[in-house]
PDB file of C-alpha atoms in Angstrom:
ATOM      1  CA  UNK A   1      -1.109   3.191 -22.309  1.00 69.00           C
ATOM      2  CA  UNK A   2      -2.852   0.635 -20.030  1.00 83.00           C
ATOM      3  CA  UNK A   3      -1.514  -1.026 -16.328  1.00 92.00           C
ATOM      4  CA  UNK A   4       0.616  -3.208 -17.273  1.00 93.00           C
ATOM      5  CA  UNK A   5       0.247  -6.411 -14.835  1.00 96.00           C
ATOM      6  CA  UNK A   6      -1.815  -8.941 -15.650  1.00 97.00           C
ATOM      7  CA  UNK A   7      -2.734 -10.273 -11.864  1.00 98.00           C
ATOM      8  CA  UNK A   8      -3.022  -8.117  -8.869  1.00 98.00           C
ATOM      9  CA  UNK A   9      -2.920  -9.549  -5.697  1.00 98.00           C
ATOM     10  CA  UNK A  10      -4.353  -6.848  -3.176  1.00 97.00           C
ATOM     11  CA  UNK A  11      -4.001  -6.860   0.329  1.00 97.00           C
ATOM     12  CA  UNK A  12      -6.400  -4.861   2.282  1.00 93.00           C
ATOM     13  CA  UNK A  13      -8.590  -4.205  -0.536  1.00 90.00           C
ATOM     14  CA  UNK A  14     -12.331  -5.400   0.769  1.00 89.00           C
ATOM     15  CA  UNK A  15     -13.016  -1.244   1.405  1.00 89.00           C
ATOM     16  CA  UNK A  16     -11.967   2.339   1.016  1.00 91.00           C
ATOM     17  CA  UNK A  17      -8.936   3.022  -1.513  1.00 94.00           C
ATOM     18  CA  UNK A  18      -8.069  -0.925  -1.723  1.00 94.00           C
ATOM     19  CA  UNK A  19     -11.559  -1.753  -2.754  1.00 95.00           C
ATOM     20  CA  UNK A  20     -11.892   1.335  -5.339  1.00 95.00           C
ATOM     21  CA  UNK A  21      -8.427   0.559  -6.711  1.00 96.00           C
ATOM     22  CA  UNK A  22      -9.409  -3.393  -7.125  1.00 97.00           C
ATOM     23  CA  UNK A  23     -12.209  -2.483  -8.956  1.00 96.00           C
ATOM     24  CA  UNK A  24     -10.379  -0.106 -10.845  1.00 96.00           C
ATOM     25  CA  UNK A  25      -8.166  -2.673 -12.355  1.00 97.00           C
ATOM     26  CA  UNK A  26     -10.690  -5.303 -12.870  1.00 96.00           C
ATOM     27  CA  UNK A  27     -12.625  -3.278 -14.788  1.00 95.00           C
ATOM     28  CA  UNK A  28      -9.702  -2.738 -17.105  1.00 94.00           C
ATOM     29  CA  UNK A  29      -8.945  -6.366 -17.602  1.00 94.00           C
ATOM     30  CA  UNK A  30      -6.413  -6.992 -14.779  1.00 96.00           C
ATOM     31  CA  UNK A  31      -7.462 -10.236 -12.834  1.00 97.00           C
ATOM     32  CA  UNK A  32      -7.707  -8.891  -8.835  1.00 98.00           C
ATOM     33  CA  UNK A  33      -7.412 -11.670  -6.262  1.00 98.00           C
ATOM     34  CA  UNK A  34      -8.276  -9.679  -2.986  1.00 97.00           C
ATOM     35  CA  UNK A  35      -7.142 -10.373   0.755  1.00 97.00           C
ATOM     36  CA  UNK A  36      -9.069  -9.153   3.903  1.00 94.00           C
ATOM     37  CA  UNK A  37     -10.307 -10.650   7.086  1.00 91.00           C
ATOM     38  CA  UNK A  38     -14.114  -9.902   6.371  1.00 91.00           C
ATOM     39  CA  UNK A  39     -15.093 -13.133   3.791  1.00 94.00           C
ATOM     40  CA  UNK A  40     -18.622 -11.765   2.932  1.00 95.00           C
ATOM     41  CA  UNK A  41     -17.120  -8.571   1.618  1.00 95.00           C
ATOM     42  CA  UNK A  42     -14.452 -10.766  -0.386  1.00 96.00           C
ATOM     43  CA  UNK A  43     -17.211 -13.702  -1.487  1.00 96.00           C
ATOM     44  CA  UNK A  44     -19.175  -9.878  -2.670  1.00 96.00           C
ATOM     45  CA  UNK A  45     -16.372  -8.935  -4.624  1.00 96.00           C
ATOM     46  CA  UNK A  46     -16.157 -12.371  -6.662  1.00 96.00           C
ATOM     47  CA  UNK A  47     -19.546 -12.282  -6.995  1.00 96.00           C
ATOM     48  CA  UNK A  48     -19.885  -8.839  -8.680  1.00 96.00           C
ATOM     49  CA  UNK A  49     -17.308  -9.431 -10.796  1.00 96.00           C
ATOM     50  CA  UNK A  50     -17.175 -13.212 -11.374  1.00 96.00           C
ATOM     51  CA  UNK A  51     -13.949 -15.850 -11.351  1.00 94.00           C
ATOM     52  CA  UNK A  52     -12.807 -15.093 -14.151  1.00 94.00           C
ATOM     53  CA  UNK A  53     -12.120 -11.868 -13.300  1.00 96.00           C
ATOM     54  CA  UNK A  54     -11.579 -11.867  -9.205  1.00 97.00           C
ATOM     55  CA  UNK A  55     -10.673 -14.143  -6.260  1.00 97.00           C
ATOM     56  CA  UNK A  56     -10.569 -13.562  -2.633  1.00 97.00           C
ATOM     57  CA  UNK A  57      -8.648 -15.018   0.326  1.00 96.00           C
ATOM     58  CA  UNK A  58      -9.407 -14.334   3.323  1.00 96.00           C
ATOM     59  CA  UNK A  59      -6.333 -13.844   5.690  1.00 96.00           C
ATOM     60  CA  UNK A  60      -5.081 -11.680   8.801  1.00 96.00           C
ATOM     61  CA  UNK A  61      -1.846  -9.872   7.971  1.00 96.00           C
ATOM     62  CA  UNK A  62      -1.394  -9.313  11.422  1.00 96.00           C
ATOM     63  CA  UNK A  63      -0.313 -12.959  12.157  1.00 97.00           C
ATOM     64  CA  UNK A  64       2.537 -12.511  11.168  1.00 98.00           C
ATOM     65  CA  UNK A  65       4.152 -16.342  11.782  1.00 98.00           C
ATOM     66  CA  UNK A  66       1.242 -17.460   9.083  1.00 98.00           C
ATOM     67  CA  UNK A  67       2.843 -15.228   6.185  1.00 98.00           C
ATOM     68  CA  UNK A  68       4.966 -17.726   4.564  1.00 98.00           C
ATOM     69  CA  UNK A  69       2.529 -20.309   4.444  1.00 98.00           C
ATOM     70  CA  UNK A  70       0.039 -17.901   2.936  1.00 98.00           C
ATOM     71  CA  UNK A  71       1.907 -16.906   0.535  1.00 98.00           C
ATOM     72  CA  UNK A  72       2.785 -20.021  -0.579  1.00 98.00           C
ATOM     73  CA  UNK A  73      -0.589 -20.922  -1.013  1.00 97.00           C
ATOM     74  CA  UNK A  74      -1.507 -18.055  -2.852  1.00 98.00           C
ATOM     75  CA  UNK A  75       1.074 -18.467  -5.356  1.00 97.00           C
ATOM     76  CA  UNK A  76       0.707 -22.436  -5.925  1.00 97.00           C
ATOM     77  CA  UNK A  77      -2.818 -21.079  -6.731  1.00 97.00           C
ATOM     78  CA  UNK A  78      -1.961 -18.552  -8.529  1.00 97.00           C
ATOM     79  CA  UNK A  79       1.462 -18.795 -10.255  1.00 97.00           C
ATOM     80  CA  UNK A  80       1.040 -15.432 -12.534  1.00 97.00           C
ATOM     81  CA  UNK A  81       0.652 -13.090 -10.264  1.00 98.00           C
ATOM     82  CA  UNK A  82       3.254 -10.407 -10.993  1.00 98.00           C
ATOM     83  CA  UNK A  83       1.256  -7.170  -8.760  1.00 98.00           C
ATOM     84  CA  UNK A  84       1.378  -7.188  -5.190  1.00 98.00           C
ATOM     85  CA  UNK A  85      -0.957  -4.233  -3.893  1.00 97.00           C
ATOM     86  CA  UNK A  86      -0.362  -3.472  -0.294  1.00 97.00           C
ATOM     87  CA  UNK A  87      -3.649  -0.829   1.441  1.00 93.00           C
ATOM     88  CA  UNK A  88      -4.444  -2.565   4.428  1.00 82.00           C
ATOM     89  CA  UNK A  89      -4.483   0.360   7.474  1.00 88.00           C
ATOM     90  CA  UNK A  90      -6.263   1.459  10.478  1.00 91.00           C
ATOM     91  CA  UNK A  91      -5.697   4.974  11.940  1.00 92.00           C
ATOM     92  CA  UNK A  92      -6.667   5.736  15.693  1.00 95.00           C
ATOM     93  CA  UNK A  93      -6.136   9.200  17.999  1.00 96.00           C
ATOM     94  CA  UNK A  94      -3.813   8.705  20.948  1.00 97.00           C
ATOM     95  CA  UNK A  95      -2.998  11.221  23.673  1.00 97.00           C
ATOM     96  CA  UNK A  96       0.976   9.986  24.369  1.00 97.00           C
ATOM     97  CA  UNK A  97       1.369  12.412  26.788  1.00 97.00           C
ATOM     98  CA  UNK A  98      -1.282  10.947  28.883  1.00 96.00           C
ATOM     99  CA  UNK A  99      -2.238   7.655  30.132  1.00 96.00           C
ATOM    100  CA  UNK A 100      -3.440   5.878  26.430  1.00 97.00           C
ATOM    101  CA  UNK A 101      -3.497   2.119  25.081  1.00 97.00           C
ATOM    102  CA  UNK A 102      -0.250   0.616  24.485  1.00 98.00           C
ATOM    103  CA  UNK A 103      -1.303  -2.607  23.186  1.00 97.00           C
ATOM    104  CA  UNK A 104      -3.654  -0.964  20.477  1.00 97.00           C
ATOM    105  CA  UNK A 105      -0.893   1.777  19.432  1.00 98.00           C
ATOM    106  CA  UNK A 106       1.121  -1.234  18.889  1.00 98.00           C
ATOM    107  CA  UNK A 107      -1.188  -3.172  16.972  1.00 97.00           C
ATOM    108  CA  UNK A 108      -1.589   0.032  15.192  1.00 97.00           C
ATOM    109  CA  UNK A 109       1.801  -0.311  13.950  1.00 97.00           C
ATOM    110  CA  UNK A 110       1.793  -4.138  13.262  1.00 97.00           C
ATOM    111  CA  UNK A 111      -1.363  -3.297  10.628  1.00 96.00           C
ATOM    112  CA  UNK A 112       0.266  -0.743   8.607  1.00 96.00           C
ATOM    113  CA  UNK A 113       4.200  -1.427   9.157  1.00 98.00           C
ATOM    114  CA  UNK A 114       5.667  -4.859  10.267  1.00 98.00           C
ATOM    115  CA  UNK A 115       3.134  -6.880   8.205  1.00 98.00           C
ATOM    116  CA  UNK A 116       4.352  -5.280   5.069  1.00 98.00           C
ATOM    117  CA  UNK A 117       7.607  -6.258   6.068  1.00 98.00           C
ATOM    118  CA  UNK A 118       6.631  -9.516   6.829  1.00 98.00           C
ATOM    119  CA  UNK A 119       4.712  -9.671   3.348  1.00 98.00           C
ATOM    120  CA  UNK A 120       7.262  -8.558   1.114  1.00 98.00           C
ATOM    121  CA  UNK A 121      10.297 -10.367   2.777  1.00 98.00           C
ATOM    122  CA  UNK A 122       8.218 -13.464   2.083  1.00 98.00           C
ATOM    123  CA  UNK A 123       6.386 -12.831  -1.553  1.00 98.00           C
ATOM    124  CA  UNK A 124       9.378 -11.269  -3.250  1.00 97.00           C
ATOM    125  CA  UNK A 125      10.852 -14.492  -3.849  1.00 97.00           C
ATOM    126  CA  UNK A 126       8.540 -15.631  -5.854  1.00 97.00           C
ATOM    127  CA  UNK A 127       8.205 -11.842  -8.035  1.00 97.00           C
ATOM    128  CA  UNK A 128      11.663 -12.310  -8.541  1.00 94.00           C
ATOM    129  CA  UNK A 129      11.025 -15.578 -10.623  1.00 93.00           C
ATOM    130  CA  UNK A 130       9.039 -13.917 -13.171  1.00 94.00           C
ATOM    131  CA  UNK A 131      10.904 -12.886 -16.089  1.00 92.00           C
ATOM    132  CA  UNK A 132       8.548 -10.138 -16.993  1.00 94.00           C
ATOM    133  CA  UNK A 133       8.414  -6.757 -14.704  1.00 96.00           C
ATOM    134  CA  UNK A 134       6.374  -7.235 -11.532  1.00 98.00           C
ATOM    135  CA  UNK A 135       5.696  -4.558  -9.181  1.00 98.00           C
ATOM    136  CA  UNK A 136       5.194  -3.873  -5.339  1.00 98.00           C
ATOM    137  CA  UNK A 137       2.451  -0.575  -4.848  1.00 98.00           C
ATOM    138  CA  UNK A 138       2.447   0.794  -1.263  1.00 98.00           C
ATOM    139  CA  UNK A 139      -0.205   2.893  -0.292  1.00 97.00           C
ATOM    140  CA  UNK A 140       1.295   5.187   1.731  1.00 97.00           C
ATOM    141  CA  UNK A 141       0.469   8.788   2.823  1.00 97.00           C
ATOM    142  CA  UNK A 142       1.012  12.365   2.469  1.00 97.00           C
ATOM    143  CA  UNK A 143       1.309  12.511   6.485  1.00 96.00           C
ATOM    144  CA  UNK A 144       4.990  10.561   6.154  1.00 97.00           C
ATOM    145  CA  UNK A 145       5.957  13.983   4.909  1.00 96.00           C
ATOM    146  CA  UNK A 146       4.145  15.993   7.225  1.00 96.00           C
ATOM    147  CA  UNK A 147       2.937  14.141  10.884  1.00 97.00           C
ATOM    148  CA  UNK A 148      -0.443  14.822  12.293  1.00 96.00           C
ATOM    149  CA  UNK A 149       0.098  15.924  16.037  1.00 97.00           C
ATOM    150  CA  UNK A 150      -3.322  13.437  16.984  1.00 96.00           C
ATOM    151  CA  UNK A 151      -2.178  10.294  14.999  1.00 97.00           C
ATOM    152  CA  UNK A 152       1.746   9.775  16.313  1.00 98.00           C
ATOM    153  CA  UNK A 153       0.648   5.806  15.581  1.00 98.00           C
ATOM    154  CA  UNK A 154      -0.220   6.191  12.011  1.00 96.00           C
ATOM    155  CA  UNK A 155       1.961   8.905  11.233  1.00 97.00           C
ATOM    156  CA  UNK A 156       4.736   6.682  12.797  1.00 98.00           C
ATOM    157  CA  UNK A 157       3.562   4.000  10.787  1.00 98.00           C
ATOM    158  CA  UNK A 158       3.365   6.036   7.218  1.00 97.00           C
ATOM    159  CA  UNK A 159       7.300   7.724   7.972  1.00 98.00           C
ATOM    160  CA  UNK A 160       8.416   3.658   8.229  1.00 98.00           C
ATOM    161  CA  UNK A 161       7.001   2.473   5.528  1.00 98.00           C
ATOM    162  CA  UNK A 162       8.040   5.523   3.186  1.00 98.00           C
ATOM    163  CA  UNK A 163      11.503   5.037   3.999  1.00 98.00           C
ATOM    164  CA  UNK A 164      11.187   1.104   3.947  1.00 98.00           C
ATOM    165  CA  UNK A 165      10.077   2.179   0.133  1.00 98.00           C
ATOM    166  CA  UNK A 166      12.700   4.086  -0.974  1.00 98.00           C
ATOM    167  CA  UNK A 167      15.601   1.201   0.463  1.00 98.00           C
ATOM    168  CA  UNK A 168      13.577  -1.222  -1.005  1.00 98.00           C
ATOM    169  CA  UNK A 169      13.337   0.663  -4.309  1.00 98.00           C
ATOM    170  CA  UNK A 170      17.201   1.208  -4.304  1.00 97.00           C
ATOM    171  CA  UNK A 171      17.953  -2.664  -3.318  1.00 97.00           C
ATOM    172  CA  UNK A 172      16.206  -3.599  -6.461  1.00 97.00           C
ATOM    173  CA  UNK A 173      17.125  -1.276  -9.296  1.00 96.00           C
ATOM    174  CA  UNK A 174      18.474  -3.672 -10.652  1.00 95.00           C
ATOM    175  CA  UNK A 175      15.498  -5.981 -10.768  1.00 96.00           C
ATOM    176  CA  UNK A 176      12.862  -6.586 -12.872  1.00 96.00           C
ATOM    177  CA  UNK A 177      10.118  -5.812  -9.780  1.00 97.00           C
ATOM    178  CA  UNK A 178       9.613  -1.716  -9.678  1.00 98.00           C
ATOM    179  CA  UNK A 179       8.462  -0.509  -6.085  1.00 98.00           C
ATOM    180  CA  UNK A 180       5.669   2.339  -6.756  1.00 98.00           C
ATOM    181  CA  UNK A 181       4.436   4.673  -3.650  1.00 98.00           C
ATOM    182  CA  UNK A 182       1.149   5.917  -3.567  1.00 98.00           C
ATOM    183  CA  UNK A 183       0.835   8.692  -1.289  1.00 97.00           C
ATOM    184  CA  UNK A 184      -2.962  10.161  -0.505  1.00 96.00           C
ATOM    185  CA  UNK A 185      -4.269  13.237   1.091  1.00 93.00           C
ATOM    186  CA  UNK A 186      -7.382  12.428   3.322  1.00 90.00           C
ATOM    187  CA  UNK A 187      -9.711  10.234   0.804  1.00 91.00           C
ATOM    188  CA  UNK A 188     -13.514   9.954   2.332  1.00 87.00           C
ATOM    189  CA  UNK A 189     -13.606   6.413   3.412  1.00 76.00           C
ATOM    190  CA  UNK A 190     -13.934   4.175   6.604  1.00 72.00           C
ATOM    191  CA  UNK A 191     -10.717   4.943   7.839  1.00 66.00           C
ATOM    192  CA  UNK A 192     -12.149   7.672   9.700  1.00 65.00           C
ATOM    193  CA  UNK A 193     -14.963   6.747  11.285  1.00 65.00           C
ATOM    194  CA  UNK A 194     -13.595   7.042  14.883  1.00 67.00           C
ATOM    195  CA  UNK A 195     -13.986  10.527  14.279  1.00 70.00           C
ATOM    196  CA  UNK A 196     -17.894   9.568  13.824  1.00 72.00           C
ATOM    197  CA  UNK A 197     -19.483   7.929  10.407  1.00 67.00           C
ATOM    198  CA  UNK A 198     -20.807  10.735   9.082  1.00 70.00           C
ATOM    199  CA  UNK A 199     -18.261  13.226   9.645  1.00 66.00           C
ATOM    200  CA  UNK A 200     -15.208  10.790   8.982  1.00 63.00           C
ATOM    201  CA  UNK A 201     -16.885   9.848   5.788  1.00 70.00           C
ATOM    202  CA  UNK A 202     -17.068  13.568   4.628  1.00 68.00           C
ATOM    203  CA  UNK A 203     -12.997  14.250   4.948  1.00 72.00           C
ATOM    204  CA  UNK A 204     -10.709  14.557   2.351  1.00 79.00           C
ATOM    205  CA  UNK A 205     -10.972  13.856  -1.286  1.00 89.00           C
ATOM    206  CA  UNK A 206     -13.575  12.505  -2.534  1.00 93.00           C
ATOM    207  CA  UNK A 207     -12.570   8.786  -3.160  1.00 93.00           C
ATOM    208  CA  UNK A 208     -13.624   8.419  -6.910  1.00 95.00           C
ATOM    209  CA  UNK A 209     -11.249  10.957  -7.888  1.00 96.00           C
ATOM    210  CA  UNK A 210      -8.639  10.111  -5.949  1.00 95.00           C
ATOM    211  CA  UNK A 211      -9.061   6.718  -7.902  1.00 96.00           C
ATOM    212  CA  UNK A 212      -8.837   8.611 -11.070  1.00 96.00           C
ATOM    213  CA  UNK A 213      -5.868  10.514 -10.440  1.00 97.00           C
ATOM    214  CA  UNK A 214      -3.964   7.407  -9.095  1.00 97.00           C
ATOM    215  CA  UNK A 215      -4.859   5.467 -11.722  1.00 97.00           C
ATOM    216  CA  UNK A 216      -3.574   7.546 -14.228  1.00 97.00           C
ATOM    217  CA  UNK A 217      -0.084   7.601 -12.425  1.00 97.00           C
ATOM    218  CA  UNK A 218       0.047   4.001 -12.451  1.00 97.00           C
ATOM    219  CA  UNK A 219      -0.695   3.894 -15.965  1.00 96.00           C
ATOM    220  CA  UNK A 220       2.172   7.157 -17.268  1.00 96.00           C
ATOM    221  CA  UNK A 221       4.691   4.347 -14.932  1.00 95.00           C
ATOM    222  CA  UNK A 222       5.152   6.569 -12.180  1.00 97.00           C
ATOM    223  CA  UNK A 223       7.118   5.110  -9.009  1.00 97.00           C
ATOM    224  CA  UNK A 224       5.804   8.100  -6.891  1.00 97.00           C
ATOM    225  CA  UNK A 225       2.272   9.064  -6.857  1.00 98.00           C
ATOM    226  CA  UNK A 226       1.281  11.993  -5.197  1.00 97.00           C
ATOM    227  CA  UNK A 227      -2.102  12.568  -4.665  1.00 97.00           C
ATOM    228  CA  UNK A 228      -2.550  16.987  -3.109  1.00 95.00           C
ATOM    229  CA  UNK A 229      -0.791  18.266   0.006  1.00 94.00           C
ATOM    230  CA  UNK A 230      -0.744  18.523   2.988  1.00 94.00           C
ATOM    231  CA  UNK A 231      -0.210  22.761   3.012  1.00 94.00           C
ATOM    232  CA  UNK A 232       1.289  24.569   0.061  1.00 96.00           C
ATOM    233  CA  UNK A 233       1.658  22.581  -2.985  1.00 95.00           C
ATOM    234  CA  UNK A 234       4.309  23.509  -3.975  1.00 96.00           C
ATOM    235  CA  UNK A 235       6.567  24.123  -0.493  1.00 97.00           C
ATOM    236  CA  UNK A 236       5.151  20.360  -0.152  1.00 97.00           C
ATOM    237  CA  UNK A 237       6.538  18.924  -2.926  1.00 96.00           C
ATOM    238  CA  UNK A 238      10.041  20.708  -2.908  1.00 97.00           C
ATOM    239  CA  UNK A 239      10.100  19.089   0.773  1.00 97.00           C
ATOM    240  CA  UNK A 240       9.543  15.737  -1.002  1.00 96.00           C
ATOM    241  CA  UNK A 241      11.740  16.146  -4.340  1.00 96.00           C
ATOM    242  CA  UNK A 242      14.182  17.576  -1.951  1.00 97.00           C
ATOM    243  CA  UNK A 243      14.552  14.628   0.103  1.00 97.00           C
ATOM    244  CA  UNK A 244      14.416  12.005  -2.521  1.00 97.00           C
ATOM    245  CA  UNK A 245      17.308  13.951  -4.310  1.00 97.00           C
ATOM    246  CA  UNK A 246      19.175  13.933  -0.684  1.00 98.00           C
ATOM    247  CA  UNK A 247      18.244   9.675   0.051  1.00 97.00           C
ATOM    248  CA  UNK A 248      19.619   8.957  -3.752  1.00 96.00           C
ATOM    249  CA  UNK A 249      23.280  11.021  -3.217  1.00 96.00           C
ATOM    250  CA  UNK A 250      23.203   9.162   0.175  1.00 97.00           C
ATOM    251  CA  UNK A 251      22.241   6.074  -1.400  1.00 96.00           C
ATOM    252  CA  UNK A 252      24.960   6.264  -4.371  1.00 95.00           C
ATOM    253  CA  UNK A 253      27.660   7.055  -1.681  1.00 95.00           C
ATOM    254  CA  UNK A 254      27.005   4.338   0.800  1.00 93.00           C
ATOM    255  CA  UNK A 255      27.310   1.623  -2.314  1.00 91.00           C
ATOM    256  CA  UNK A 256      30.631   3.185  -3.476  1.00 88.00           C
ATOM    257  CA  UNK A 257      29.679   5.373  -6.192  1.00 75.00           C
ATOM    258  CA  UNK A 258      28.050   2.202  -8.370  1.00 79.00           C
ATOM    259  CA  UNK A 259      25.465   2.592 -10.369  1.00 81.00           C
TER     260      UNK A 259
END
């Protein structure tokens, strides 16, 4: 089996897990058109791989007013793009029993929350005019299930977007577009470099096999790919099959029984 979109458009993908997975795909035929803020990294990625192969755009998701019109540009450009691969994140320590920064716990948020939002409510539109299957990936996180005490931002942010998932999954069963959660341990990337390069760098999984591992979810059509633990394996995932089971009773019961 192979992935199969043809044209991935990946937002937050110019390092770390968005940048591995991007190559990932172009180097199994899938044209990547990659979004970030920094343009050398995304003129870098073109350039390794050639046009043919990869774009880039450069674009803050955090203004959030600019979505539609991004989008809309994107897809005049780019009519057959049927992927939409959202990584873009920042994680940051706060003390919120103390006195700590509002405005960047907020903008924490914004990053790896509301601009999904934002993003999907304005690109599904034009998935849904495809009359193949599309898809939506969300790179999520294995601390939705299980909170870190010292990241209440990102671990806030990770619980939203896991539960924006699964409604969003159950709104459109009935679609043609699949919604598909990845969900990572710690992967050794540049998200953790507040904690100091070299240490940061050294936590978690090694990023080339997390890669691998994801990867071959994608491929076996998984909708929920998770990547270790955080604890037990195994008292882990019952906590997670457990609660999907409980969302999808709830879920039948608040639409009346209907399939």
């Amino acid at each position: 089996m192979s992935f199969p979109y043809k044209h991935c458009l990946a937002i937050g993908a110019t390092s770390g897990i968005g940048l591995a997975l991007a190559t990932q795909l172009v180097q199994t035929d899938v044209k990547v058109t990659v979004v970030g803020r920094r343009q050398e990294r995304l003129d870098e990625f073109v350039q390794t791989h050639g046009p043919e192969k990869a774009d880039g755009v450069a674009f803050d998701i955090t203004r959030l007013d600019e979505i539609p019109d991004f989008v809309k540009k994107v897809f005049a450009k780019s009519p057959d793009i049927d992927c939409i691969f959202f990584n873009a994140g920042v994680q940051k320590p706060y003390n919120v029993a103390e006195e700590f920064d509002l405005s960047s716990f907020h903008d924490e948020i914004k990053v790896n929350f509301t601009s999904f939002v934002s993003l999907t409510h304005s690109l599904l539109p034009y998935l849904k005019r495809h009359s193949n299957q599309t898809s939506i990936i969300f790179t999520g996180s294995n601390i939705s299930i299980v909170p870190a005490a010292t990241l209440p931002a990102y671990s806030a942010s990770k619980v939203a977007l896991n539960v924006f998932t699964l409604c969003l999954r159950e709104q459109l069963r009935h679609s043609n577009t699949r919604v598909i959660e990845i969900s990572p341990p710690p992967v050794q990337t540049e998200l953790h470099d507040y904690m100091g390069e070299d240490a940061g760098r050294k936590l978690g999984m090694p990023l080339d096999a997390f890669i691998e591992q994801t990867y071959e979810g994608l491929v076996a059509g998984k909708d929920e790919i998770i990547i270790g633990s955080i604890g037990p394996a195994d008292i882990f995932n019952e906590i997670v099959t457990k609660r999907r089971t409980a969302f999808e009773n709830l879920a039948k019961v608040m639409r009346g029984g209907e399939d």
